[in-house]
Short mmCIF file of C-alpha atoms and ligand atoms in Angstrom, two decimals:
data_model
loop_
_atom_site.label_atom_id
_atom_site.label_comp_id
_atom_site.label_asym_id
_atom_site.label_seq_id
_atom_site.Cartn_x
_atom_site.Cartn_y
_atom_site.Cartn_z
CA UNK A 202 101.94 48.82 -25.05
CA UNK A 203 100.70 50.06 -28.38
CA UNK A 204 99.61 48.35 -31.11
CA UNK A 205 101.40 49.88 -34.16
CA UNK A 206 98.92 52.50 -35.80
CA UNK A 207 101.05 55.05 -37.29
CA UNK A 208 104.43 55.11 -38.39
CA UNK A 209 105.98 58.94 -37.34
CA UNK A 210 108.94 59.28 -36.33
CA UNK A 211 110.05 59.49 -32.85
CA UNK A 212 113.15 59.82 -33.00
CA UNK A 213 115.48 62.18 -35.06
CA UNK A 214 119.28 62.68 -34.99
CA UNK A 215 121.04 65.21 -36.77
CA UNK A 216 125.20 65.36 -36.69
CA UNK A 217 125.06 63.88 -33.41
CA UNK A 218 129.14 63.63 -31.99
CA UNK A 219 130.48 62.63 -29.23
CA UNK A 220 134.15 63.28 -28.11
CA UNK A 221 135.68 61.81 -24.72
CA UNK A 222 138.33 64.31 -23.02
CA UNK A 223 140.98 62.09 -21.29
CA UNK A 224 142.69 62.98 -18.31
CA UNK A 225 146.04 62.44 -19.30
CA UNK A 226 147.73 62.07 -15.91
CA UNK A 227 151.23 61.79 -14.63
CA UNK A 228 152.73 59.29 -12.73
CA UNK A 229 152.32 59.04 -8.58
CA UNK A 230 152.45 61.84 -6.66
CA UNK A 231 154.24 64.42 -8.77
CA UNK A 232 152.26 63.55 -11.64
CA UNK A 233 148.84 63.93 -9.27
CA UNK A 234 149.69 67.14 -8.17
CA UNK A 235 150.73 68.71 -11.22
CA UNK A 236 147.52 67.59 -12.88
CA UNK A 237 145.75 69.37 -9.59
CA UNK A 238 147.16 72.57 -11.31
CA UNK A 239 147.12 71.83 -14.83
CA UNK A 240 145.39 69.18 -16.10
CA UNK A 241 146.01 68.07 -19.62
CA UNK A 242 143.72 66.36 -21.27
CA UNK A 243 143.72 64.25 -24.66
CA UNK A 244 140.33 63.64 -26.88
CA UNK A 245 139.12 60.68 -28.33
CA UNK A 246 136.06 61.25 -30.99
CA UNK A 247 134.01 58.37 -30.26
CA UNK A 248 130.87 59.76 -32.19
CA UNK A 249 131.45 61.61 -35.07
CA UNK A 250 128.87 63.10 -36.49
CA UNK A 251 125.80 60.59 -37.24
CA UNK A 252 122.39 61.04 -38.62
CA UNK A 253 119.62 58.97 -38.43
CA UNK A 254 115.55 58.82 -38.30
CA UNK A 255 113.91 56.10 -36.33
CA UNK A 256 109.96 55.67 -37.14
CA UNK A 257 107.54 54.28 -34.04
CA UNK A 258 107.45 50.17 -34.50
CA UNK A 259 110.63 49.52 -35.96
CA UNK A 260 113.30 47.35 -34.98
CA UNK A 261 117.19 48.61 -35.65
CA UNK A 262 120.39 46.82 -34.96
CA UNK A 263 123.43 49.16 -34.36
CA UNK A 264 126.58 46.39 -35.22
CA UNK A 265 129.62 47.27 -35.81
CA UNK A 266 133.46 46.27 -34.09
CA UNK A 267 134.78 46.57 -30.71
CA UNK A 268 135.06 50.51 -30.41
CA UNK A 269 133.00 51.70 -33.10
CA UNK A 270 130.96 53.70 -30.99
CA UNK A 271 127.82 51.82 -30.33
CA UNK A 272 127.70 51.94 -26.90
CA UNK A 273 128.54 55.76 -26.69
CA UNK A 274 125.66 56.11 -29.29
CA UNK A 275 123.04 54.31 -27.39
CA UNK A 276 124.05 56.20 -23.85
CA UNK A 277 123.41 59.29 -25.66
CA UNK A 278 119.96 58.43 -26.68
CA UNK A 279 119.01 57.16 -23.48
CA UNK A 280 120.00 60.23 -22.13
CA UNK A 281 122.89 58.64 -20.17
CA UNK A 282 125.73 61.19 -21.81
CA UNK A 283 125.32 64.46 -23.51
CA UNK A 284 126.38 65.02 -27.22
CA UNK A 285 129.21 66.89 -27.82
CA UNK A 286 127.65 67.94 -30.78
CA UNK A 287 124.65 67.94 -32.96
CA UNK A 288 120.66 67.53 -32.62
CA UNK A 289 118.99 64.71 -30.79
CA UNK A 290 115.17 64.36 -30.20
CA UNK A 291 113.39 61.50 -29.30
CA UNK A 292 109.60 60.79 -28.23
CA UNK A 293 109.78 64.57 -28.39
CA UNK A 294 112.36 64.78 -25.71
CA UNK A 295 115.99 66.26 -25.46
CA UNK A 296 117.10 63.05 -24.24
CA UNK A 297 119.84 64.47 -21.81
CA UNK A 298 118.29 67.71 -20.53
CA UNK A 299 114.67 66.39 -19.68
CA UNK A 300 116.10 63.10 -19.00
CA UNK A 301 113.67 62.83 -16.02
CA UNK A 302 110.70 62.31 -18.05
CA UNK A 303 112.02 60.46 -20.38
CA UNK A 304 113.58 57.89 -18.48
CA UNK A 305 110.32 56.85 -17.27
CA UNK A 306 109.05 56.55 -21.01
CA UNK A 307 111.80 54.56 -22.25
CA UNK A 308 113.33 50.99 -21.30
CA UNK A 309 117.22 50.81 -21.16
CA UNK A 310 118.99 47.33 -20.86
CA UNK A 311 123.02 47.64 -19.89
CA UNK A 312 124.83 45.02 -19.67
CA UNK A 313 127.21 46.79 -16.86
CA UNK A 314 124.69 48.83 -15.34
CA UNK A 315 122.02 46.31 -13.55
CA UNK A 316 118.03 47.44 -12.60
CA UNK A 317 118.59 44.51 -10.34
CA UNK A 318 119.49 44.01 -6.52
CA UNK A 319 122.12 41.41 -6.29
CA UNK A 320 121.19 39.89 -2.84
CA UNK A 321 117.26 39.97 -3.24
CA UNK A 322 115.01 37.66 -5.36
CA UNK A 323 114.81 38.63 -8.56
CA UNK A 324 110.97 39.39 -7.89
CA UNK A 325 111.68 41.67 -5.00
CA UNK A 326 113.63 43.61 -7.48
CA UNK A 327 110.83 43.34 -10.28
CA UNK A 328 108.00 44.93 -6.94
CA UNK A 329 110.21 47.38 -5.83
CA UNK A 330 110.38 48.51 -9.60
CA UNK A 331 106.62 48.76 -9.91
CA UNK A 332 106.71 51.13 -6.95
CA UNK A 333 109.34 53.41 -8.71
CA UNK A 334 107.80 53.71 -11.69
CA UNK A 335 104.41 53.86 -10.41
CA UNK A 336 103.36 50.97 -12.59
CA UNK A 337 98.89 49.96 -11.93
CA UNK A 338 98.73 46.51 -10.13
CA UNK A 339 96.27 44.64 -12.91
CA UNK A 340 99.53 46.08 -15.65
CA UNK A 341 101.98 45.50 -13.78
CA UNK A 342 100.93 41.37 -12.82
CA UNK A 343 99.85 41.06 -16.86
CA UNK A 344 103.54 42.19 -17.83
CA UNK A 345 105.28 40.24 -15.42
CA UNK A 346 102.84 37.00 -16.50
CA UNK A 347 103.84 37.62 -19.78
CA UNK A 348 107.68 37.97 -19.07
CA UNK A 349 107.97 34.89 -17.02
CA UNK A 350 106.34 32.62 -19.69
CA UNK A 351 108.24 34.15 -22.91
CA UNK A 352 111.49 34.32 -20.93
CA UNK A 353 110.97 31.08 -19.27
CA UNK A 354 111.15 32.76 -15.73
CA UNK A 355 109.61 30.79 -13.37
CA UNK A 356 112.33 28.99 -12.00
CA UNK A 357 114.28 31.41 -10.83
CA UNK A 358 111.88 34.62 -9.54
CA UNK A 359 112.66 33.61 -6.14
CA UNK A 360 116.60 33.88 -6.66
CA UNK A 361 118.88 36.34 -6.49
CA UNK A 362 121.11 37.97 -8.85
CA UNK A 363 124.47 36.99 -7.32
CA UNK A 364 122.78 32.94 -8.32
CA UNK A 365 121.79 33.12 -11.83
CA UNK A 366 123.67 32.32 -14.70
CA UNK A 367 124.87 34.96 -16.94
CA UNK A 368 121.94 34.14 -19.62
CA UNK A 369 119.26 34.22 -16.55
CA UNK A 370 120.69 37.44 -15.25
CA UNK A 371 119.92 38.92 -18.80
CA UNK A 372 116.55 37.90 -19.38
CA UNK A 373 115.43 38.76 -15.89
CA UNK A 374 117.23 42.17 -16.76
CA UNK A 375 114.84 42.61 -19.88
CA UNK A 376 111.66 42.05 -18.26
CA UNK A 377 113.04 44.61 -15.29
CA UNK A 378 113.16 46.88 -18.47
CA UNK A 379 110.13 46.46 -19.53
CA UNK A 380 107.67 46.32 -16.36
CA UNK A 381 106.25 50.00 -17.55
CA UNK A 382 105.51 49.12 -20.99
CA UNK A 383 107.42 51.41 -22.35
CA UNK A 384 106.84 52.01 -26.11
CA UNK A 385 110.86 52.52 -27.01
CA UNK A 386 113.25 50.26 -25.80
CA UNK A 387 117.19 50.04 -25.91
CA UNK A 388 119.51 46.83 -25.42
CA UNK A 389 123.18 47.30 -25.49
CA UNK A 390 124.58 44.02 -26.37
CA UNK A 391 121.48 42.00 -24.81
CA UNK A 392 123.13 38.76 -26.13
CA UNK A 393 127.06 38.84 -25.62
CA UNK A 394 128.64 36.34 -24.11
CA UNK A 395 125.05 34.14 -23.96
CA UNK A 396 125.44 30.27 -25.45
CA UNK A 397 123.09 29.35 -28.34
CA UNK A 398 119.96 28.53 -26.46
CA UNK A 399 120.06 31.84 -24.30
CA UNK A 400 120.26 33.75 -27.24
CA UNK A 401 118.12 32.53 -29.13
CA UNK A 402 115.28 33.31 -26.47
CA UNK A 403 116.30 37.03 -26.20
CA UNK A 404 115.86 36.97 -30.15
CA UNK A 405 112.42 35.57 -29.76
CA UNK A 406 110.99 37.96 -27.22
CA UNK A 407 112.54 40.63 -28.99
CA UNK A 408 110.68 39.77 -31.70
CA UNK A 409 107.84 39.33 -30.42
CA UNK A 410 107.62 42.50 -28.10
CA UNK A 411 108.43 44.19 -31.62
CA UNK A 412 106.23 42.18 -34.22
CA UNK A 413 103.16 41.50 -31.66
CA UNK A 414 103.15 44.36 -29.11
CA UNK A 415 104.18 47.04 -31.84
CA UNK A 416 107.49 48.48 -29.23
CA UNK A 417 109.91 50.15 -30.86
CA UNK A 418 113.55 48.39 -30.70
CA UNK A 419 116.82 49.71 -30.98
CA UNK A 420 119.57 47.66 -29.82
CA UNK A 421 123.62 46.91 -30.71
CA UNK A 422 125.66 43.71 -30.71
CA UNK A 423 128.49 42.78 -32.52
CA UNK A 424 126.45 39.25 -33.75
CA UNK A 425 124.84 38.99 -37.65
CA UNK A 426 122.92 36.38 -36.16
CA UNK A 427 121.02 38.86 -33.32
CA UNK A 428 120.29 41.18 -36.47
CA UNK A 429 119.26 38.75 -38.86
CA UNK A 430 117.04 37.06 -36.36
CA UNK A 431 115.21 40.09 -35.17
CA UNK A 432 115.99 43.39 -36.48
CA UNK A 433 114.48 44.73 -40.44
CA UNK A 434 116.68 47.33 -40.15
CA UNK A 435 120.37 48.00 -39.40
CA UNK A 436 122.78 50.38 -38.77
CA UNK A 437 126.10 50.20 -39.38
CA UNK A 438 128.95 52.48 -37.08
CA UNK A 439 133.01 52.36 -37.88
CA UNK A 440 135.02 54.59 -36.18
CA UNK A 441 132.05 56.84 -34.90
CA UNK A 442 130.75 57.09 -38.43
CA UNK A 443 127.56 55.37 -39.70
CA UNK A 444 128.87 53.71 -42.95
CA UNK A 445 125.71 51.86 -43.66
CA UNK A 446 121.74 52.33 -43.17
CA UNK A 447 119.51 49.25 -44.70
CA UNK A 448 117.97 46.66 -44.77
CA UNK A 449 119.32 43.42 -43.41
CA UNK A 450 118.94 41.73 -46.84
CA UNK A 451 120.45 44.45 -48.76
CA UNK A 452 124.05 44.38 -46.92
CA UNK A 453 124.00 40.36 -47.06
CA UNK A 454 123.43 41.07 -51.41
CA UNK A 455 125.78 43.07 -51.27
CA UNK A 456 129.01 43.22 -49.39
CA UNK A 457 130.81 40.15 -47.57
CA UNK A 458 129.42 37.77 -50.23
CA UNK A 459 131.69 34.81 -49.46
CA UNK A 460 130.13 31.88 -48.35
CA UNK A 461 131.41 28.81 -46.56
CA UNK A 462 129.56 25.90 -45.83
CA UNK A 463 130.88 23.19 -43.77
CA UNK A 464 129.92 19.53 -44.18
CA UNK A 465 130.84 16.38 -42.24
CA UNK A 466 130.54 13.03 -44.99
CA UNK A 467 131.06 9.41 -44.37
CA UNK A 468 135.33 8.68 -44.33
CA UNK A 469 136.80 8.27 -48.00
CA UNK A 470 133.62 9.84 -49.73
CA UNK A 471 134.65 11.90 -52.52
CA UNK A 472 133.06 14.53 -54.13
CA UNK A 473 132.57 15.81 -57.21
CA UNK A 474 133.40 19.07 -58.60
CA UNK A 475 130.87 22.00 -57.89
CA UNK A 476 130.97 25.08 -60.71
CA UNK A 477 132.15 28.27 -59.13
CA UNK A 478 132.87 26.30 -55.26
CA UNK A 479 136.06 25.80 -54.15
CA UNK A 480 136.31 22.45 -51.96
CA UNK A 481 138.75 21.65 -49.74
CA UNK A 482 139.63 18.55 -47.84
CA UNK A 483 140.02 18.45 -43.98
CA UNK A 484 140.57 15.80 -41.66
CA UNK A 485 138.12 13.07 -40.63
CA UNK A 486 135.52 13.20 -43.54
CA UNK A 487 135.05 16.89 -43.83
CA UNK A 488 135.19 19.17 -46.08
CA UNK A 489 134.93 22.74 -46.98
CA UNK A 490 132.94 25.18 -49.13
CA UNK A 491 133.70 28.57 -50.14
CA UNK A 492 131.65 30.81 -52.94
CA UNK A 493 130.28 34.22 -53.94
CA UNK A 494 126.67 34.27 -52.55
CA UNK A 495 125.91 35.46 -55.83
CA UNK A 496 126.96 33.26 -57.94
CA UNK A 497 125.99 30.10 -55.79
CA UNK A 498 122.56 29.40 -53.91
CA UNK A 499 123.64 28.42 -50.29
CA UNK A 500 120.09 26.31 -50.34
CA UNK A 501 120.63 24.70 -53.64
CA UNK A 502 124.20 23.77 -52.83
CA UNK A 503 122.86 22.27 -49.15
CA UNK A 504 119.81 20.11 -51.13
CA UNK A 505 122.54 19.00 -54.00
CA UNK A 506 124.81 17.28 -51.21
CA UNK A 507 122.17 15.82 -49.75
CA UNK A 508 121.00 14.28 -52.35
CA UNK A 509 123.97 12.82 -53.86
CA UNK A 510 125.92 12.14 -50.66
CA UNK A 511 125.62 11.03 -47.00
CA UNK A 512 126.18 14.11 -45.31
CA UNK A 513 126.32 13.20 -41.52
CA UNK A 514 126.73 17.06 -40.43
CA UNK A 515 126.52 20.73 -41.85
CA UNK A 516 127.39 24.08 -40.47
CA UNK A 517 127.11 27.14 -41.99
CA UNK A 518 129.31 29.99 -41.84
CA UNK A 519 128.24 33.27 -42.64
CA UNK A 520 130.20 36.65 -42.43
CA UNK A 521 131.72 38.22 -39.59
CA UNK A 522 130.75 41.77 -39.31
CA UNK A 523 134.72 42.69 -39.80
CA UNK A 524 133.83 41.20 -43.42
CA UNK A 525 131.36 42.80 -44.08
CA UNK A 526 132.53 46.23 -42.97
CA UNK A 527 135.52 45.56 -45.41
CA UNK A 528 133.42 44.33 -47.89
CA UNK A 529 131.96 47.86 -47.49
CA UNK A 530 135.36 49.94 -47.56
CA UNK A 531 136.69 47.73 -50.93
CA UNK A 532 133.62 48.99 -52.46
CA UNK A 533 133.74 52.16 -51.72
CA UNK A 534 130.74 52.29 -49.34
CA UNK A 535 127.45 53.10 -49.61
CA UNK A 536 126.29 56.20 -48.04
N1 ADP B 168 134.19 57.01 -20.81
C1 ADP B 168 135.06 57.02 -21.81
N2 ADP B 168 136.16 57.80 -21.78
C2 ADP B 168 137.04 57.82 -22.79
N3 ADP B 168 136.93 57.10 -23.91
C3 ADP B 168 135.86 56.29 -24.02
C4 ADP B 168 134.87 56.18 -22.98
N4 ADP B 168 133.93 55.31 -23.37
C5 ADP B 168 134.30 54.87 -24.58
N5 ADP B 168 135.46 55.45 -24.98
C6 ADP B 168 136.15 55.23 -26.27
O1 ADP B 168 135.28 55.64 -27.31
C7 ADP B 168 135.31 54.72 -28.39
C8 ADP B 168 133.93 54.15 -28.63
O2 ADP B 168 133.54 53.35 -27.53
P1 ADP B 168 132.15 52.60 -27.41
O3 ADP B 168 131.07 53.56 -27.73
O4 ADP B 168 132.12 51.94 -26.09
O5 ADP B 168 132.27 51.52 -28.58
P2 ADP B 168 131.49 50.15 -28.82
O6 ADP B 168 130.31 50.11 -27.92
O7 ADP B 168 131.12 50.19 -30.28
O8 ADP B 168 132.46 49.05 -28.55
C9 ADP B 168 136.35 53.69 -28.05
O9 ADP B 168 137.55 54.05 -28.62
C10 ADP B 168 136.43 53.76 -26.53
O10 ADP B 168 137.71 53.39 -26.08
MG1 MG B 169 129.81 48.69 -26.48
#
């Protein structure tokens, strides 16, 4: 992999729709034969009309809700579906057409479509890769040296699929991905359904194959966290339509500004009032704050407690992406 020297683009989309057509079939027998004849067929716009430029060593999350289009998106730049409509170019492919090529120059991660043979040992799977893609013995045993340390490995090469937990499965998924060094990678939802820990290691190694190794990233998930954590830039898709392209900072500044912070004190300990938070009381010694990100510091607010209180726990909440893609509509948008 390449260390990042230059910062073209590689990969340009222009208009780029997608639109499903939907066998709309009768019931049973009648309703199979008649739609032998005459098929109807409804449409569902899944991708409507998106543009976007993605330079060599960058890191973009696509986020948005359930439906939004992100997977559709993602297929179509992998060169999985065909556009409907519109311009797509990347590493100087057409993604769909010359899909051949560059298959072998990209890394694809699906959570419903494995690399993996579920009866054979994970590293059987990881050889038999090296032979299809042709990958040189000395890179392929550096990669897969690499992978097992940063993805903590080890312990389960010799196991197969149908054994692993769902956060092994993943990880062992990723390195499968990325045996041939490829230079652009995409993840579609790499981290749902994972607990804390398993996450958290996917964010790491994607962070480091981006920051350190200079591979281009372009993934989707429906968690703040995966984007805050590893991406610098994201994307944001509602109802096929990109409604916001930034920086991670810039959407936190300035949509879905409400804070909460949650903090567990000793029984019976009251607090006094905080300018512009509103507090309110729960069971068991715990209480609630909400506020405008801009008008309080969420790290002031955390050191102020505890210094004038016991605070035994703390959890903070941050936005939901629904929020923040309301947050977005109520003002108008961006775009
Ligand atoms: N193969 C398909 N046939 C018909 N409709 C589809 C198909 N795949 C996805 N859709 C529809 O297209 C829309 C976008 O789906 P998708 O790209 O999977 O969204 P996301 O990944 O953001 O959840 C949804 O309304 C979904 O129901
Ligand atoms: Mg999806």
């Amino acid at each position: 992999m390449n260390k990042r020297t230059d910062d073209d683009l590689i990969i340009k989309v222009e208009n780029l729709k997608k639109v499903y057509k939907i066998n709309k079939r009768g019931k049973g027998l009648p309703g199979h034969l008649a739609n032998l004849f005459k098929p109807s067929f409804t449409k569902k716009k899944a991708v409507d009309g998106i543009d976007f430029q993605i330079r060599r060593g960058d890191a973009v999350g696509f986020i948005g809700a359930n439906g939004a289009g992100k997977s559709t998106t993602i297929k179509m730049l992998c060169g999985i579906l065909s556009p409907t409509e519109g311009r797509l170019e990347a590493l100087g492919f057409n993604p769909h057409k010359q899909r051949k090529q560059y298959v072998a120059a990209i890394g694809a991660v699906f959570g419903q479509k494995s690399q993996l043979a579920w009866d054979l040992p994970i590293i059987d799977s990881f050889e038999l890769l090296q032979k299809v893609y042709r990958i040189p013995q000395k890179r392929y045993e550096e990669n897969l040296k690499q992978f097992t340390d940063l993805l903590d490995m080890e312990s389960f090469l010799e196991q197969p699929v149908r054994q692993l937990s769902l956060g092994q499965k993943m990880r062992a998924e990723i390195a499968a991905s990325l045996l041939h060094s490829p230079e652009l990678v995409f993840l579609d939802e790499p981290t749902i359904g994972l607990d804390v820990v398993a996450k958290e290691r996917i964010r790491e190694f994607l962070r480091y194959m981006n920051r350190e190794l200079g591979v281009t990233l372009i993934f989707t998930t429906h968690d703040m966290q995966d984007i805050e954590k590893t991406c610098d830039r994201l994307i944001i898709i509602d109802e096929g339509k990109k409604i916001y392209d930034g920086t991670v900072t810039g959407i936190k500044e300035h949509f879905g500004s409400e804070r909460k912070l949650i903090a567990q004190f000793d029984e019976e300990c009251p607090v006094d009032e905080i300018e512009h938070v509103t507090i309110s009381e729960k069971k068991n010694g715990v209480k609630e704050f909400l506020f405008e990100s801009g008008h309080v510091s969420m790290t002031e607010l955390i050191q102020e407690l505890f210094e004038k209180y016991k605070v035994n726990d703390l959890t903070v909440r941050e936005p939901e992406i629904e929020e923040i893609v309301r947050g977005i509509y109520e003002k108008g948008g961006v775009l």
